[in-house]
Amino acid sequence: MFGRKKKSKKSGVNPTATSGGRTRSPLGDISTMLNASGRIALPTLQNLVKVYQKIDFKNFMERPVLVGSSIQSGSLNLRKRANKEEMNRTVIFELDDGEESSSPSETLKHAIYPLVKGEYGAGRLNTFTIGRVDGNDMIMPDYAISKEHAILEIKRGNYTIRDCESTNGTIVNGKRLDKKPVNLENGDIVGFARYEFTFLYPEALYDMLKGD
């Protein structure tokens, strides 16, 4: 697929309009490249930055991403989960004591979630939901993650995030959120339970993938 697109390598290729008024990048529609959990494959993005310039990559990505960075050290409280109903409940995550409470994860670094809805995404276009179960835009099948954990809202190019009264909380730059939305800036560290992600705009993601 990428071989057929090399003719568009030149920067500044005008995106084409879709029937819904949305613009389509010459690189394709990113929503069709997301898996069922809302992730896009890291090798796909690595191939794109080798062939295309930043402006085309930005048009393709459309919106910022959450890039996996580290996992908090701790344990899940699995006590008192005797029946099926309790087995489906979110588990309390207990953070380990100590200065170094998080560690880089090579596996998590491959987890890149564009803040766009998948091909069959539901809900309002200006929202992006994070949770453990199907129906969310970003699905994290871990019992430390609540079924409806957090929600991002997009208004006039600004991105805010708020916690949905999750069991283990949503954290931005080390501060646990309440119901009040918080603005996100490029490079912010966003945590859901034990998982930490970096919020990156497409230009910053492009530089990261290029190694700049």
mmCIF file with all atom_site columns, N, CA and C in Angstrom, residues 125-192:
data_model
loop_
_atom_site.group_PDB
_atom_site.id
_atom_site.type_symbol
_atom_site.label_atom_id
_atom_site.label_alt_id
_atom_site.label_comp_id
_atom_site.label_asym_id
_atom_site.label_entity_id
_atom_site.label_seq_id
_atom_site.pdbx_PDB_ins_code
_atom_site.Cartn_x
_atom_site.Cartn_y
_atom_site.Cartn_z
_atom_site.occupancy
_atom_site.B_iso_or_equiv
_atom_site.pdbx_formal_charge
_atom_site.auth_seq_id
_atom_site.auth_comp_id
_atom_site.auth_asym_id
_atom_site.auth_atom_id
_atom_site.pdbx_PDB_model_num
ATOM 1   N N  . LEU A 1 125 ? -18.336 13.217 17.759 1.00 0.00 ? 125 LEU A N  1
ATOM 2   C CA . LEU A 1 125 ? -17.052 13.324 17.082 1.00 0.00 ? 125 LEU A CA 1
ATOM 3   C C  . LEU A 1 125 ? -16.031 14.119 17.885 1.00 0.00 ? 125 LEU A C  1
ATOM 4   N N  . ASN A 1 126 ? -16.498 15.020 18.737 1.00 0.00 ? 126 ASN A N  1
ATOM 5   C CA . ASN A 1 126 ? -15.571 15.860 19.493 1.00 0.00 ? 126 ASN A CA 1
ATOM 6   C C  . ASN A 1 126 ? -15.238 15.277 20.864 1.00 0.00 ? 126 ASN A C  1
ATOM 7   N N  . THR A 1 127 ? -15.539 13.994 21.070 1.00 0.00 ? 127 THR A N  1
ATOM 8   C CA . THR A 1 127 ? -15.159 13.324 22.306 1.00 0.00 ? 127 THR A CA 1
ATOM 9   C C  . THR A 1 127 ? -14.346 12.068 22.005 1.00 0.00 ? 127 THR A C  1
ATOM 10  N N  . PHE A 1 128 ? -13.545 11.667 22.979 1.00 0.00 ? 128 PHE A N  1
ATOM 11  C CA . PHE A 1 128 ? -12.708 10.472 22.846 1.00 0.00 ? 128 PHE A CA 1
ATOM 12  C C  . PHE A 1 128 ? -12.688 9.807  24.213 1.00 0.00 ? 128 PHE A C  1
ATOM 13  N N  . THR A 1 129 ? -13.229 8.593  24.297 1.00 0.00 ? 129 THR A N  1
ATOM 14  C CA . THR A 1 129 ? -13.382 7.920  25.578 1.00 0.00 ? 129 THR A CA 1
ATOM 15  C C  . THR A 1 129 ? -12.319 6.850  25.798 1.00 0.00 ? 129 THR A C  1
ATOM 16  N N  . ILE A 1 130 ? -11.907 6.698  27.057 1.00 0.00 ? 130 ILE A N  1
ATOM 17  C CA . ILE A 1 130 ? -10.920 5.695  27.462 1.00 0.00 ? 130 ILE A CA 1
ATOM 18  C C  . ILE A 1 130 ? -11.551 4.784  28.498 1.00 0.00 ? 130 ILE A C  1
ATOM 19  N N  . GLY A 1 131 ? -11.413 3.481  28.325 1.00 0.00 ? 131 GLY A N  1
ATOM 20  C CA . GLY A 1 131 ? -11.964 2.548  29.289 1.00 0.00 ? 131 GLY A CA 1
ATOM 21  C C  . GLY A 1 131 ? -11.576 1.117  28.999 1.00 0.00 ? 131 GLY A C  1
ATOM 22  N N  . ARG A 1 132 ? -12.103 0.199  29.813 1.00 0.00 ? 132 ARG A N  1
ATOM 23  C CA . ARG A 1 132 ? -11.698 -1.206 29.746 1.00 0.00 ? 132 ARG A CA 1
ATOM 24  C C  . ARG A 1 132 ? -12.521 -2.017 28.759 1.00 0.00 ? 132 ARG A C  1
ATOM 25  N N  . VAL A 1 133 ? -13.731 -1.577 28.453 1.00 0.00 ? 133 VAL A N  1
ATOM 26  C CA . VAL A 1 133 ? -14.661 -2.423 27.700 1.00 0.00 ? 133 VAL A CA 1
ATOM 27  C C  . VAL A 1 133 ? -14.931 -1.866 26.300 1.00 0.00 ? 133 VAL A C  1
ATOM 28  N N  . ASP A 1 134 ? -15.537 -2.714 25.477 1.00 0.00 ? 134 ASP A N  1
ATOM 29  C CA . ASP A 1 134 ? -15.940 -2.297 24.137 1.00 0.00 ? 134 ASP A CA 1
ATOM 30  C C  . ASP A 1 134 ? -16.877 -1.097 24.204 1.00 0.00 ? 134 ASP A C  1
ATOM 31  N N  . GLY A 1 135 ? -16.834 -0.285 23.168 1.00 0.00 ? 135 GLY A N  1
ATOM 32  C CA . GLY A 1 135 ? -17.639 0.923  23.135 1.00 0.00 ? 135 GLY A CA 1
ATOM 33  C C  . GLY A 1 135 ? -16.830 2.166  23.404 1.00 0.00 ? 135 GLY A C  1
ATOM 34  N N  . ASN A 1 136 ? -15.619 1.989  23.983 1.00 0.00 ? 136 ASN A N  1
ATOM 35  C CA . ASN A 1 136 ? -14.703 3.106  24.172 1.00 0.00 ? 136 ASN A CA 1
ATOM 36  C C  . ASN A 1 136 ? -13.853 3.291  22.918 1.00 0.00 ? 136 ASN A C  1
ATOM 37  N N  . ASP A 1 137 ? -13.321 4.490  22.748 1.00 0.00 ? 137 ASP A N  1
ATOM 38  C CA . ASP A 1 137 ? -12.443 4.752  21.609 1.00 0.00 ? 137 ASP A CA 1
ATOM 39  C C  . ASP A 1 137 ? -11.037 4.194  21.858 1.00 0.00 ? 137 ASP A C  1
ATOM 40  N N  . MET A 1 138 ? -10.598 4.227  23.097 1.00 0.00 ? 138 MET A N  1
ATOM 41  C CA . MET A 1 138 ? -9.307  3.657  23.498 1.00 0.00 ? 138 MET A CA 1
ATOM 42  C C  . MET A 1 138 ? -9.592  2.594  24.538 1.00 0.00 ? 138 MET A C  1
ATOM 43  N N  . ILE A 1 139 ? -9.380  1.336  24.171 1.00 0.00 ? 139 ILE A N  1
ATOM 44  C CA . ILE A 1 139 ? -9.727  0.218  25.040 1.00 0.00 ? 139 ILE A CA 1
ATOM 45  C C  . ILE A 1 139 ? -8.459  -0.367 25.659 1.00 0.00 ? 139 ILE A C  1
ATOM 46  N N  . MET A 1 140 ? -8.436  -0.403 26.992 1.00 0.00 ? 140 MET A N  1
ATOM 47  C CA . MET A 1 140 ? -7.310  -0.977 27.730 1.00 0.00 ? 140 MET A CA 1
ATOM 48  C C  . MET A 1 140 ? -7.849  -2.124 28.578 1.00 0.00 ? 140 MET A C  1
ATOM 49  N N  . PRO A 1 141 ? -7.718  -3.362 28.104 1.00 0.00 ? 141 PRO A N  1
ATOM 50  C CA . PRO A 1 141 ? -8.311  -4.516 28.791 1.00 0.00 ? 141 PRO A CA 1
ATOM 51  C C  . PRO A 1 141 ? -7.517  -4.933 30.016 1.00 0.00 ? 141 PRO A C  1
ATOM 52  N N  . ASP A 1 142 ? -7.550  -4.089 31.029 1.00 0.00 ? 142 ASP A N  1
ATOM 53  C CA . ASP A 1 142 ? -6.825  -4.340 32.277 1.00 0.00 ? 142 ASP A CA 1
ATOM 54  C C  . ASP A 1 142 ? -7.778  -4.008 33.417 1.00 0.00 ? 142 ASP A C  1
ATOM 55  N N  . TYR A 1 143 ? -7.830  -4.871 34.438 1.00 0.00 ? 143 TYR A N  1
ATOM 56  C CA . TYR A 1 143 ? -8.794  -4.667 35.525 1.00 0.00 ? 143 TYR A CA 1
ATOM 57  C C  . TYR A 1 143 ? -8.449  -3.491 36.421 1.00 0.00 ? 143 TYR A C  1
ATOM 58  N N  . ALA A 1 144 ? -7.295  -2.872 36.219 1.00 0.00 ? 144 ALA A N  1
ATOM 59  C CA . ALA A 1 144 ? -6.993  -1.629 36.935 1.00 0.00 ? 144 ALA A CA 1
ATOM 60  C C  . ALA A 1 144 ? -7.673  -0.437 36.268 1.00 0.00 ? 144 ALA A C  1
ATOM 61  N N  . ILE A 1 145 ? -8.117  -0.635 35.020 1.00 0.00 ? 145 ILE A N  1
ATOM 62  C CA . ILE A 1 145 ? -8.805  0.408  34.264 1.00 0.00 ? 145 ILE A CA 1
ATOM 63  C C  . ILE A 1 145 ? -10.307 0.239  34.438 1.00 0.00 ? 145 ILE A C  1
ATOM 64  N N  . SER A 1 146 ? -10.996 1.334  34.714 1.00 0.00 ? 146 SER A N  1
ATOM 65  C CA . SER A 1 146 ? -12.447 1.274  34.864 1.00 0.00 ? 146 SER A CA 1
ATOM 66  C C  . SER A 1 146 ? -13.122 1.102  33.512 1.00 0.00 ? 146 SER A C  1
ATOM 67  N N  . LYS A 1 147 ? -14.365 0.616  33.538 1.00 0.00 ? 147 LYS A N  1
ATOM 68  C CA . LYS A 1 147 ? -15.099 0.420  32.286 1.00 0.00 ? 147 LYS A CA 1
ATOM 69  C C  . LYS A 1 147 ? -15.222 1.732  31.518 1.00 0.00 ? 147 LYS A C  1
ATOM 70  N N  . GLU A 1 148 ? -15.523 2.801  32.220 1.00 0.00 ? 148 GLU A N  1
ATOM 71  C CA . GLU A 1 148 ? -15.507 4.153  31.659 1.00 0.00 ? 148 GLU A CA 1
ATOM 72  C C  . GLU A 1 148 ? -14.553 4.965  32.515 1.00 0.00 ? 148 GLU A C  1
ATOM 73  N N  . HIS A 1 149 ? -13.330 5.096  32.057 1.00 0.00 ? 149 HIS A N  1
ATOM 74  C CA . HIS A 1 149 ? -12.268 5.623  32.912 1.00 0.00 ? 149 HIS A CA 1
ATOM 75  C C  . HIS A 1 149 ? -12.104 7.142  32.785 1.00 0.00 ? 149 HIS A C  1
ATOM 76  N N  . ALA A 1 150 ? -11.987 7.623  31.542 1.00 0.00 ? 150 ALA A N  1
ATOM 77  C CA . ALA A 1 150 ? -11.752 9.054  31.326 1.00 0.00 ? 150 ALA A CA 1
ATOM 78  C C  . ALA A 1 150 ? -12.298 9.449  29.965 1.00 0.00 ? 150 ALA A C  1
ATOM 79  N N  . ILE A 1 151 ? -12.429 10.753 29.756 1.00 0.00 ? 151 ILE A N  1
ATOM 80  C CA . ILE A 1 151 ? -12.928 11.253 28.478 1.00 0.00 ? 151 ILE A CA 1
ATOM 81  C C  . ILE A 1 151 ? -12.171 12.518 28.086 1.00 0.00 ? 151 ILE A C  1
ATOM 82  N N  . LEU A 1 152 ? -11.802 12.583 26.822 1.00 0.00 ? 152 LEU A N  1
ATOM 83  C CA . LEU A 1 152 ? -11.185 13.780 26.257 1.00 0.00 ? 152 LEU A CA 1
ATOM 84  C C  . LEU A 1 152 ? -12.226 14.502 25.417 1.00 0.00 ? 152 LEU A C  1
ATOM 85  N N  . GLU A 1 153 ? -12.183 15.824 25.461 1.00 0.00 ? 153 GLU A N  1
ATOM 86  C CA . GLU A 1 153 ? -13.063 16.635 24.640 1.00 0.00 ? 153 GLU A CA 1
ATOM 87  C C  . GLU A 1 153 ? -12.228 17.581 23.798 1.00 0.00 ? 153 GLU A C  1
ATOM 88  N N  . ILE A 1 154 ? -12.631 17.723 22.551 1.00 0.00 ? 154 ILE A N  1
ATOM 89  C CA . ILE A 1 154 ? -11.914 18.560 21.596 1.00 0.00 ? 154 ILE A CA 1
ATOM 90  C C  . ILE A 1 154 ? -12.804 19.734 21.213 1.00 0.00 ? 154 ILE A C  1
ATOM 91  N N  . LYS A 1 155 ? -12.326 20.942 21.502 1.00 0.00 ? 155 LYS A N  1
ATOM 92  C CA . LYS A 1 155 ? -13.076 22.156 21.174 1.00 0.00 ? 155 LYS A CA 1
ATOM 93  C C  . LYS A 1 155 ? -12.119 23.191 20.587 1.00 0.00 ? 155 LYS A C  1
ATOM 94  N N  . ARG A 1 156 ? -12.378 23.553 19.329 1.00 0.00 ? 156 ARG A N  1
ATOM 95  C CA . ARG A 1 156 ? -11.594 24.576 18.626 1.00 0.00 ? 156 ARG A CA 1
ATOM 96  C C  . ARG A 1 156 ? -10.087 24.321 18.743 1.00 0.00 ? 156 ARG A C  1
ATOM 97  N N  . GLY A 1 157 ? -9.701  23.066 18.568 1.00 0.00 ? 157 GLY A N  1
ATOM 98  C CA . GLY A 1 157 ? -8.289  22.716 18.581 1.00 0.00 ? 157 GLY A CA 1
ATOM 99  C C  . GLY A 1 157 ? -7.681  22.551 19.955 1.00 0.00 ? 157 GLY A C  1
ATOM 100 N N  . ASN A 1 158 ? -8.470  22.736 21.002 1.00 0.00 ? 158 ASN A N  1
ATOM 101 C CA . ASN A 1 158 ? -7.994  22.537 22.369 1.00 0.00 ? 158 ASN A CA 1
ATOM 102 C C  . ASN A 1 158 ? -8.458  21.178 22.883 1.00 0.00 ? 158 ASN A C  1
ATOM 103 N N  . TYR A 1 159 ? -7.616  20.550 23.699 1.00 0.00 ? 159 TYR A N  1
ATOM 104 C CA . TYR A 1 159 ? -7.898  19.213 24.210 1.00 0.00 ? 159 TYR A CA 1
ATOM 105 C C  . TYR A 1 159 ? -7.955  19.257 25.732 1.00 0.00 ? 159 TYR A C  1
ATOM 106 N N  . THR A 1 160 ? -9.083  18.810 26.273 1.00 0.00 ? 160 THR A N  1
ATOM 107 C CA . THR A 1 160 ? -9.232  18.712 27.721 1.00 0.00 ? 160 THR A CA 1
ATOM 108 C C  . THR A 1 160 ? -9.535  17.269 28.093 1.00 0.00 ? 160 THR A C  1
ATOM 109 N N  . ILE A 1 161 ? -9.168  16.906 29.312 1.00 0.00 ? 161 ILE A N  1
ATOM 110 C CA . ILE A 1 161 ? -9.420  15.555 29.799 1.00 0.00 ? 161 ILE A CA 1
ATOM 111 C C  . ILE A 1 161 ? -10.023 15.645 31.189 1.00 0.00 ? 161 ILE A C  1
ATOM 112 N N  . ARG A 1 162 ? -10.938 14.746 31.478 1.00 0.00 ? 162 ARG A N  1
ATOM 113 C CA . ARG A 1 162 ? -11.505 14.651 32.817 1.00 0.00 ? 162 ARG A CA 1
ATOM 114 C C  . ARG A 1 162 ? -11.702 13.187 33.191 1.00 0.00 ? 162 ARG A C  1
ATOM 115 N N  . ASP A 1 163 ? -11.631 12.937 34.462 1.00 0.00 ? 163 ASP A N  1
ATOM 116 C CA . ASP A 1 163 ? -11.819 11.586 34.977 1.00 0.00 ? 163 ASP A CA 1
ATOM 117 C C  . ASP A 1 163 ? -13.307 11.287 35.101 1.00 0.00 ? 163 ASP A C  1
ATOM 118 N N  . CYS A 1 164 ? -13.691 10.049 34.843 1.00 0.00 ? 164 CYS A N  1
ATOM 119 C CA . CYS A 1 164 ? -15.095 9.626  34.923 1.00 0.00 ? 164 CYS A CA 1
ATOM 120 C C  . CYS A 1 164 ? -15.361 8.866  36.216 1.00 0.00 ? 164 CYS A C  1
ATOM 121 N N  . GLU A 1 165 ? -14.841 9.406  37.331 1.00 0.00 ? 165 GLU A N  1
ATOM 122 C CA . GLU A 1 165 ? -14.981 8.766  38.642 1.00 0.00 ? 165 GLU A CA 1
ATOM 123 C C  . GLU A 1 165 ? -14.434 7.346  38.620 1.00 0.00 ? 165 GLU A C  1
ATOM 124 N N  . SER A 1 166 ? -13.292 7.186  37.989 1.00 0.00 ? 166 SER A N  1
ATOM 125 C CA . SER A 1 166 ? -12.664 5.866  37.897 1.00 0.00 ? 166 SER A CA 1
ATOM 126 C C  . SER A 1 166 ? -12.145 5.413  39.258 1.00 0.00 ? 166 SER A C  1
ATOM 127 N N  . THR A 1 167 ? -11.979 4.107  39.405 1.00 0.00 ? 167 THR A N  1
ATOM 128 C CA . THR A 1 167 ? -11.496 3.553  40.674 1.00 0.00 ? 167 THR A CA 1
ATOM 129 C C  . THR A 1 167 ? -10.068 3.978  40.976 1.00 0.00 ? 167 THR A C  1
ATOM 130 N N  . ASN A 1 168 ? -9.200  3.916  39.987 1.00 0.00 ? 168 ASN A N  1
ATOM 131 C CA . ASN A 1 168 ? -7.772  4.173  40.212 1.00 0.00 ? 168 ASN A CA 1
ATOM 132 C C  . ASN A 1 168 ? -7.296  5.525  39.697 1.00 0.00 ? 168 ASN A C  1
ATOM 133 N N  . GLY A 1 169 ? -8.205  6.300  39.147 1.00 0.00 ? 169 GLY A N  1
ATOM 134 C CA . GLY A 1 169 ? -7.893  7.679  38.839 1.00 0.00 ? 169 GLY A CA 1
ATOM 135 C C  . GLY A 1 169 ? -7.205  7.943  37.518 1.00 0.00 ? 169 GLY A C  1
ATOM 136 N N  . THR A 1 170 ? -7.290  9.212  37.118 1.00 0.00 ? 170 THR A N  1
ATOM 137 C CA . THR A 1 170 ? -6.587  9.745  35.954 1.00 0.00 ? 170 THR A CA 1
ATOM 138 C C  . THR A 1 170 ? -5.634  10.820 36.454 1.00 0.00 ? 170 THR A C  1
ATOM 139 N N  . ILE A 1 171 ? -4.404  10.766 36.016 1.00 0.00 ? 171 ILE A N  1
ATOM 140 C CA . ILE A 1 171 ? -3.366  11.657 36.532 1.00 0.00 ? 171 ILE A CA 1
ATOM 141 C C  . ILE A 1 171 ? -2.717  12.404 35.365 1.00 0.00 ? 171 ILE A C  1
ATOM 142 N N  . VAL A 1 172 ? -2.542  13.718 35.526 1.00 0.00 ? 172 VAL A N  1
ATOM 143 C CA . VAL A 1 172 ? -1.842  14.535 34.538 1.00 0.00 ? 172 VAL A CA 1
ATOM 144 C C  . VAL A 1 172 ? -0.666  15.216 35.213 1.00 0.00 ? 172 VAL A C  1
ATOM 145 N N  . ASN A 1 173 ? 0.529   14.900 34.722 1.00 0.00 ? 173 ASN A N  1
ATOM 146 C CA . ASN A 1 173 ? 1.769   15.469 35.270 1.00 0.00 ? 173 ASN A CA 1
ATOM 147 C C  . ASN A 1 173 ? 1.849   15.311 36.788 1.00 0.00 ? 173 ASN A C  1
ATOM 148 N N  . GLY A 1 174 ? 1.470   14.127 37.261 1.00 0.00 ? 174 GLY A N  1
ATOM 149 C CA . GLY A 1 174 ? 1.606   13.804 38.681 1.00 0.00 ? 174 GLY A CA 1
ATOM 150 C C  . GLY A 1 174 ? 0.448   14.215 39.558 1.00 0.00 ? 174 GLY A C  1
ATOM 151 N N  . LYS A 1 175 ? -0.558  14.888 39.001 1.00 0.00 ? 175 LYS A N  1
ATOM 152 C CA . LYS A 1 175 ? -1.693  15.351 39.804 1.00 0.00 ? 175 LYS A CA 1
ATOM 153 C C  . LYS A 1 175 ? -2.949  14.584 39.427 1.00 0.00 ? 175 LYS A C  1
ATOM 154 N N  . ARG A 1 176 ? -3.580  13.995 40.438 1.00 0.00 ? 176 ARG A N  1
ATOM 155 C CA . ARG A 1 176 ? -4.810  13.241 40.191 1.00 0.00 ? 176 ARG A CA 1
ATOM 156 C C  . ARG A 1 176 ? -5.972  14.199 39.919 1.00 0.00 ? 176 ARG A C  1
ATOM 157 N N  . LEU A 1 177 ? -6.755  13.881 38.891 1.00 0.00 ? 177 LEU A N  1
ATOM 158 C CA . LEU A 1 177 ? -7.842  14.759 38.477 1.00 0.00 ? 177 LEU A CA 1
ATOM 159 C C  . LEU A 1 177 ? -9.111  14.491 39.268 1.00 0.00 ? 177 LEU A C  1
ATOM 160 N N  . ASP A 1 178 ? -9.936  15.532 39.348 1.00 0.00 ? 178 ASP A N  1
ATOM 161 C CA . ASP A 1 178 ? -11.290 15.356 39.861 1.00 0.00 ? 178 ASP A CA 1
ATOM 162 C C  . ASP A 1 178 ? -12.237 15.466 38.668 1.00 0.00 ? 178 ASP A C  1
ATOM 163 N N  . LYS A 1 179 ? -13.457 15.902 38.885 1.00 0.00 ? 179 LYS A N  1
ATOM 164 C CA . LYS A 1 179 ? -14.422 15.986 37.798 1.00 0.00 ? 179 LYS A CA 1
ATOM 165 C C  . LYS A 1 179 ? -14.154 17.160 36.859 1.00 0.00 ? 179 LYS A C  1
ATOM 166 N N  . LYS A 1 180 ? -13.316 18.099 37.287 1.00 0.00 ? 180 LYS A N  1
ATOM 167 C CA . LYS A 1 180 ? -13.054 19.296 36.494 1.00 0.00 ? 180 LYS A CA 1
ATOM 168 C C  . LYS A 1 180 ? -12.110 18.982 35.334 1.00 0.00 ? 180 LYS A C  1
ATOM 169 N N  . PRO A 1 181 ? -12.472 19.360 34.101 1.00 0.00 ? 181 PRO A N  1
ATOM 170 C CA . PRO A 1 181 ? -11.586 19.107 32.952 1.00 0.00 ? 181 PRO A CA 1
ATOM 171 C C  . PRO A 1 181 ? -10.269 19.875 33.070 1.00 0.00 ? 181 PRO A C  1
ATOM 172 N N  . VAL A 1 182 ? -9.216  19.273 32.538 1.00 0.00 ? 182 VAL A N  1
ATOM 173 C CA . VAL A 1 182 ? -7.886  19.887 32.549 1.00 0.00 ? 182 VAL A CA 1
ATOM 174 C C  . VAL A 1 182 ? -7.370  19.963 31.117 1.00 0.00 ? 182 VAL A C  1
ATOM 175 N N  . ASN A 1 183 ? -6.806  21.110 30.750 1.00 0.00 ? 183 ASN A N  1
ATOM 176 C CA . ASN A 1 183 ? -6.238  21.272 29.415 1.00 0.00 ? 183 ASN A CA 1
ATOM 177 C C  . ASN A 1 183 ? -4.971  20.445 29.266 1.00 0.00 ? 183 ASN A C  1
ATOM 178 N N  . LEU A 1 184 ? -4.790  19.863 28.091 1.00 0.00 ? 184 LEU A N  1
ATOM 179 C CA . LEU A 1 184 ? -3.580  19.099 27.800 1.00 0.00 ? 184 LEU A CA 1
ATOM 180 C C  . LEU A 1 184 ? -2.681  19.891 26.858 1.00 0.00 ? 184 LEU A C  1
ATOM 181 N N  . GLU A 1 185 ? -1.388  19.834 27.145 1.00 0.00 ? 185 GLU A N  1
ATOM 182 C CA . GLU A 1 185 ? -0.381  20.476 26.309 1.00 0.00 ? 185 GLU A CA 1
ATOM 183 C C  . GLU A 1 185 ? 0.595   19.426 25.793 1.00 0.00 ? 185 GLU A C  1
ATOM 184 N N  . ASN A 1 186 ? 1.240   19.747 24.688 1.00 0.00 ? 186 ASN A N  1
ATOM 185 C CA . ASN A 1 186 ? 2.201   18.810 24.110 1.00 0.00 ? 186 ASN A CA 1
ATOM 186 C C  . ASN A 1 186 ? 3.256   18.406 25.136 1.00 0.00 ? 186 ASN A C  1
ATOM 187 N N  . GLY A 1 187 ? 3.475   17.100 25.279 1.00 0.00 ? 187 GLY A N  1
ATOM 188 C CA . GLY A 1 187 ? 4.475   16.591 26.210 1.00 0.00 ? 187 GLY A CA 1
ATOM 189 C C  . GLY A 1 187 ? 3.948   16.267 27.594 1.00 0.00 ? 187 GLY A C  1
ATOM 190 N N  . ASP A 1 188 ? 2.669   16.552 27.868 1.00 0.00 ? 188 ASP A N  1
ATOM 191 C CA . ASP A 1 188 ? 2.098   16.216 29.170 1.00 0.00 ? 188 ASP A CA 1
ATOM 192 C C  . ASP A 1 188 ? 2.091   14.702 29.378 1.00 0.00 ? 188 ASP A C  1
ATOM 193 N N  . ILE A 1 189 ? 2.293   14.296 30.626 1.00 0.00 ? 189 ILE A N  1
ATOM 194 C CA . ILE A 1 189 ? 2.244   12.882 30.997 1.00 0.00 ? 189 ILE A CA 1
ATOM 195 C C  . ILE A 1 189 ? 0.868   12.584 31.579 1.00 0.00 ? 189 ILE A C  1
ATOM 196 N N  . VAL A 1 190 ? 0.177   11.649 30.942 1.00 0.00 ? 190 VAL A N  1
ATOM 197 C CA . VAL A 1 190 ? -1.192  11.307 31.340 1.00 0.00 ? 190 VAL A CA 1
ATOM 198 C C  . VAL A 1 190 ? -1.207  9.860  31.824 1.00 0.00 ? 190 VAL A C  1
ATOM 199 N N  . GLY A 1 191 ? -1.726  9.651  33.027 1.00 0.00 ? 191 GLY A N  1
ATOM 200 C CA . GLY A 1 191 ? -1.762  8.315  33.602 1.00 0.00 ? 191 GLY A CA 1
ATOM 201 C C  . GLY A 1 191 ? -3.175  7.818  33.804 1.00 0.00 ? 191 GLY A C  1
ATOM 202 N N  . PHE A 1 192 ? -3.390  6.556  33.452 1.00 0.00 ? 192 PHE A N  1
ATOM 203 C CA . PHE A 1 192 ? -4.647  5.866  33.738 1.00 0.00 ? 192 PHE A CA 1
ATOM 204 C C  . PHE A 1 192 ? -4.296  4.667  34.608 1.00 0.00 ? 192 PHE A C  1
#
